[in-house]
Amino acid sequence: MAPIAWKGIIAAYGEFLPPLATKVTLHEGGTPLVPSSWLEGRLGRPVWLKLEGSNPTCSFKDRGMTVAVSQAAGDGARGVICASTGNTAASAAAYAARAGLSCSILLPAGAVARGKLVQAVAHGARVLTVEGEFEEILGMAVKMAAEEGYALVNSLNPFRLEGQATASYEICDALGRAPAAVVLPVGNGGNITACWMGFLRYHAAGRITSRPRMIGVQAEGANPLVRGSPVVRPETVASAIRIGRPASWKGAVEAVEASGGRFLQVSDEEILGAQRALAAEGVFVEPASAAAAAGALHLQGAGLPDGDIVCILTGHGLKDPDAVRMAEPWV
Ligand code: AN7
């Protein structure tokens, strides 16, 4: 038998990615797609969990980061910079370390999960905590990138989205078809934009014959895309999606509208309940990811076409031990 050699998304899906002279990889992607008996029981159809916490730094960000940092290294950038609610920081720090580039990270003060801060520091990133809303901090990162000759590796970077589109390719390859719906948490809207782009590409290439509805889930206290207007001082237990003014607003709306999907919102209580239900079937995810599963429950009787539902569980539960501690005070 030939050895199984998964060498990351650039090796697997290079034909769908921009050409890259330098490749910086930790063999990301190739993540499990596992059935959820909990959600299947509730929704009466197959529901799959795409475990993005199984990536090298424990979130989907690694798919985008391998492409963005490869491009930055090939361009001869001095280093990389990003603003982050946590996962982007850890991923940027790891891929920059892999590439031998410096990494600067701007984090919202007091709003980043411990696990992620630890990862960024372990990989040698320069971490600056800044007071302010995420969009202001992102604005600072954009400015510093231009002034210091750093590559910005937030999802405003189009190479990030190219890489993140590979989650869609993997889902279609694993199922042998497109699902009826894809449910994912939405903060800045980069990932829903990227995943929809991926389904469009696979459809255009003849790899799938239908396209899924894209269901974007937000937290009630951070629901700009559900309301249709920005939220001042967003608040939710799901720190990754505590975003009041999404950077990829347009792309997210386009994905939902063009696919016939919708945005929906879930309460913090629903999020923590879904986190516990997933953990009870062996899958531990961070609150933002649990929001997707909580959102999937809202699809009961929503008139979706027949077929599979896929929840993209974007990040690992170990990111934020404090979220569990809140729900289970004896931990
Ligand atoms: C686990 O790390 O924005 O809608 O700075 O970490 O593309 O913003 C993280 C976002 C969902 C939302 N789930 O994705 C960051 C950051 C998890 C996340 C999202 C994030 P977007």
Short mmCIF file of N, CA, C and O and ligand atoms in Angstrom, two decimals, residues 58-61 82-90 107 116 134 154-155 160-161 164 184-193 218 225 239-241 243 246 248 252 286-289 312-316 319, ligand 1:
data_model
loop_
_atom_site.label_atom_id
_atom_site.label_comp_id
_atom_site.label_asym_id
_atom_site.label_seq_id
_atom_site.Cartn_x
_atom_site.Cartn_y
_atom_site.Cartn_z
N CYS A 58 -4.94 24.88 15.37
CA CYS A 58 -6.26 24.63 15.96
C CYS A 58 -7.40 25.51 15.44
O CYS A 58 -8.42 25.67 16.12
N SER A 59 -7.23 26.09 14.25
CA SER A 59 -8.38 26.76 13.63
C SER A 59 -8.25 26.76 12.11
O SER A 59 -7.18 26.48 11.55
N PHE A 60 -9.36 27.12 11.45
CA PHE A 60 -9.40 27.22 9.98
C PHE A 60 -8.45 28.27 9.43
O PHE A 60 -8.17 28.28 8.24
N LYS A 61 -7.98 29.17 10.27
CA LYS A 61 -7.14 30.26 9.77
C LYS A 61 -5.88 29.74 9.08
O LYS A 61 -5.33 30.41 8.21
N CYS A 82 -0.95 41.46 11.78
CA CYS A 82 -2.40 41.31 11.73
C CYS A 82 -3.02 41.86 13.00
O CYS A 82 -2.36 41.99 14.02
N ALA A 83 -4.30 42.18 12.90
CA ALA A 83 -5.14 42.42 14.08
C ALA A 83 -5.94 41.15 14.27
O ALA A 83 -6.27 40.48 13.29
N SER A 84 -6.25 40.79 15.51
CA SER A 84 -6.90 39.50 15.67
C SER A 84 -7.74 39.40 16.93
O SER A 84 -7.43 39.99 17.96
N THR A 85 -8.81 38.60 16.84
CA THR A 85 -9.56 38.22 18.03
C THR A 85 -8.97 36.94 18.63
O THR A 85 -9.48 36.42 19.60
N GLY A 86 -7.90 36.40 18.03
CA GLY A 86 -7.22 35.25 18.64
C GLY A 86 -6.66 34.24 17.67
O GLY A 86 -5.45 34.01 17.61
N ASN A 87 -7.52 33.62 16.87
CA ASN A 87 -7.05 32.55 16.00
C ASN A 87 -6.12 33.02 14.90
O ASN A 87 -5.15 32.34 14.57
N THR A 88 -6.43 34.17 14.33
CA THR A 88 -5.55 34.71 13.29
C THR A 88 -4.16 34.95 13.86
O THR A 88 -3.14 34.70 13.20
N ALA A 89 -4.11 35.45 15.10
CA ALA A 89 -2.82 35.75 15.75
C ALA A 89 -1.98 34.49 15.88
O ALA A 89 -0.80 34.47 15.51
N ALA A 90 -2.57 33.43 16.40
CA ALA A 90 -1.83 32.19 16.62
C ALA A 90 -1.35 31.62 15.29
O ALA A 90 -0.22 31.13 15.16
N LEU A 107 -3.89 43.09 19.34
CA LEU A 107 -5.03 42.41 19.94
C LEU A 107 -5.89 43.41 20.71
O LEU A 107 -5.35 44.33 21.34
N LYS A 116 -4.87 31.37 22.92
CA LYS A 116 -4.37 31.97 21.68
C LYS A 116 -3.20 32.91 21.95
O LYS A 116 -2.23 32.95 21.19
N PHE A 134 -12.64 46.32 17.42
CA PHE A 134 -11.81 45.55 16.49
C PHE A 134 -11.52 46.32 15.20
O PHE A 134 -10.38 46.32 14.72
N ASN A 154 -4.50 39.77 7.62
CA ASN A 154 -5.93 39.65 7.95
C ASN A 154 -6.68 39.19 6.70
O ASN A 154 -6.11 39.15 5.60
N SER A 155 -7.99 38.87 6.87
CA SER A 155 -8.71 38.32 5.72
C SER A 155 -9.00 39.38 4.65
O SER A 155 -9.58 39.08 3.61
N ARG A 160 -5.51 35.08 1.73
CA ARG A 160 -6.15 34.37 2.84
C ARG A 160 -7.43 33.69 2.36
O ARG A 160 -7.69 32.52 2.64
N LEU A 161 -8.25 34.44 1.62
CA LEU A 161 -9.54 33.90 1.18
C LEU A 161 -9.33 32.75 0.20
O LEU A 161 -10.07 31.76 0.23
N GLN A 164 -8.67 29.75 2.31
CA GLN A 164 -9.83 29.32 3.10
C GLN A 164 -10.90 28.64 2.23
O GLN A 164 -11.68 27.84 2.72
N LEU A 184 -22.03 28.28 9.12
CA LEU A 184 -20.76 28.67 9.73
C LEU A 184 -20.90 29.98 10.50
O LEU A 184 -21.77 30.79 10.20
N PRO A 185 -20.04 30.17 11.52
CA PRO A 185 -20.10 31.40 12.29
C PRO A 185 -19.52 32.55 11.47
O PRO A 185 -18.58 32.36 10.70
N VAL A 186 -20.08 33.75 11.67
CA VAL A 186 -19.63 34.91 10.90
C VAL A 186 -19.25 36.05 11.85
O VAL A 186 -20.05 36.50 12.67
N GLY A 187 -17.99 36.46 11.73
CA GLY A 187 -17.51 37.63 12.48
C GLY A 187 -17.23 38.75 11.50
O GLY A 187 -18.07 39.60 11.23
N ASN A 188 -16.04 38.75 10.92
CA ASN A 188 -15.71 39.74 9.90
C ASN A 188 -16.23 39.35 8.51
O ASN A 188 -16.13 40.14 7.57
N GLY A 189 -16.71 38.14 8.36
CA GLY A 189 -17.33 37.74 7.09
C GLY A 189 -16.33 37.20 6.06
O GLY A 189 -16.72 36.86 4.94
N GLY A 190 -15.07 37.09 6.43
CA GLY A 190 -14.07 36.59 5.48
C GLY A 190 -14.31 35.14 5.12
O GLY A 190 -14.24 34.75 3.95
N ASN A 191 -14.61 34.33 6.12
CA ASN A 191 -14.70 32.90 5.85
C ASN A 191 -15.93 32.53 5.02
O ASN A 191 -15.84 31.69 4.13
N ILE A 192 -17.05 33.16 5.29
CA ILE A 192 -18.24 32.82 4.48
C ILE A 192 -18.03 33.27 3.04
O ILE A 192 -18.43 32.59 2.09
N THR A 193 -17.33 34.40 2.88
CA THR A 193 -17.00 34.89 1.53
C THR A 193 -16.11 33.87 0.82
O THR A 193 -16.34 33.51 -0.34
N GLN A 218 -24.58 34.48 13.61
CA GLN A 218 -23.98 35.50 14.48
C GLN A 218 -24.55 35.36 15.89
O GLN A 218 -25.57 34.71 16.11
N LEU A 225 -24.97 41.70 10.72
CA LEU A 225 -25.46 41.22 9.42
C LEU A 225 -26.91 40.76 9.51
O LEU A 225 -27.63 40.77 8.52
N SER A 239 -15.80 35.08 21.65
CA SER A 239 -14.90 36.21 21.39
C SER A 239 -14.49 36.32 19.92
O SER A 239 -14.26 37.41 19.42
N ALA A 240 -14.43 35.21 19.21
CA ALA A 240 -13.98 35.24 17.81
C ALA A 240 -14.93 36.03 16.92
O ALA A 240 -14.52 36.57 15.90
N ILE A 241 -16.19 36.07 17.30
CA ILE A 241 -17.18 36.75 16.44
C ILE A 241 -17.78 37.97 17.14
O ILE A 241 -18.89 38.38 16.85
N ILE A 243 -17.79 41.09 16.78
CA ILE A 243 -17.46 42.06 15.73
C ILE A 243 -18.71 42.88 15.42
O ILE A 243 -19.77 42.31 15.14
N PRO A 246 -18.36 44.26 10.33
CA PRO A 246 -17.54 43.27 9.61
C PRO A 246 -16.76 43.86 8.44
O PRO A 246 -17.31 44.61 7.63
N SER A 248 -15.59 42.24 5.87
CA SER A 248 -16.03 41.67 4.59
C SER A 248 -17.56 41.65 4.52
O SER A 248 -18.17 40.64 4.16
N ALA A 252 -19.95 38.80 2.54
CA ALA A 252 -20.82 37.94 3.34
C ALA A 252 -22.27 38.03 2.85
O ALA A 252 -22.95 37.00 2.71
N GLU A 286 -14.60 25.76 20.26
CA GLU A 286 -14.74 27.04 20.95
C GLU A 286 -16.16 27.59 20.74
O GLU A 286 -16.88 27.14 19.83
N PRO A 287 -16.56 28.55 21.56
CA PRO A 287 -17.94 29.04 21.47
C PRO A 287 -18.35 29.54 20.09
O PRO A 287 -19.46 29.24 19.62
N ALA A 288 -17.47 30.27 19.40
CA ALA A 288 -17.85 30.77 18.06
C ALA A 288 -18.23 29.61 17.15
O ALA A 288 -19.17 29.71 16.35
N SER A 289 -17.52 28.51 17.25
CA SER A 289 -17.80 27.35 16.41
C SER A 289 -19.10 26.69 16.83
O SER A 289 -19.90 26.25 15.99
N ILE A 312 -19.45 24.08 9.78
CA ILE A 312 -18.00 24.28 9.84
C ILE A 312 -17.66 24.72 11.27
O ILE A 312 -18.04 25.81 11.70
N LEU A 313 -17.00 23.82 11.99
CA LEU A 313 -16.63 24.09 13.38
C LEU A 313 -15.20 24.64 13.34
O LEU A 313 -14.22 23.90 13.24
N THR A 314 -15.12 25.96 13.41
CA THR A 314 -13.95 26.71 12.98
C THR A 314 -12.73 26.62 13.88
O THR A 314 -11.61 26.82 13.42
N GLY A 315 -12.94 26.33 15.17
CA GLY A 315 -11.78 26.34 16.07
C GLY A 315 -11.93 25.41 17.27
O GLY A 315 -13.04 25.06 17.68
N HIS A 316 -10.83 25.02 17.85
CA HIS A 316 -10.80 24.05 18.94
C HIS A 316 -11.22 24.65 20.28
O HIS A 316 -10.93 25.81 20.56
N LYS A 319 -8.96 26.62 22.97
CA LYS A 319 -8.65 28.05 22.84
C LYS A 319 -9.02 28.80 24.12
O LYS A 319 -8.31 29.69 24.55
C1 AN7 B 1 -13.11 30.21 15.50
O1 AN7 B 1 -8.80 35.46 14.66
O2 AN7 B 1 -11.27 37.23 13.13
O3 AN7 B 1 -16.23 35.73 9.64
O4 AN7 B 1 -8.90 37.58 14.32
O5 AN7 B 1 -11.63 32.55 15.03
O6 AN7 B 1 -13.98 35.19 8.68
O7 AN7 B 1 -14.18 36.70 10.65
C2 AN7 B 1 -11.40 35.03 13.90
C3 AN7 B 1 -12.60 34.70 13.35
C4 AN7 B 1 -15.23 32.11 13.24
C5 AN7 B 1 -15.15 34.28 12.11
N1 AN7 B 1 -14.76 31.16 14.04
O8 AN7 B 1 -14.62 34.26 10.82
C6 AN7 B 1 -9.38 36.44 14.26
C7 AN7 B 1 -10.74 36.29 13.71
C8 AN7 B 1 -13.57 31.31 14.63
C9 AN7 B 1 -12.80 32.45 14.42
C10 AN7 B 1 -14.53 33.28 12.99
C11 AN7 B 1 -13.30 33.46 13.60
P1 AN7 B 1 -14.75 35.55 9.88
#
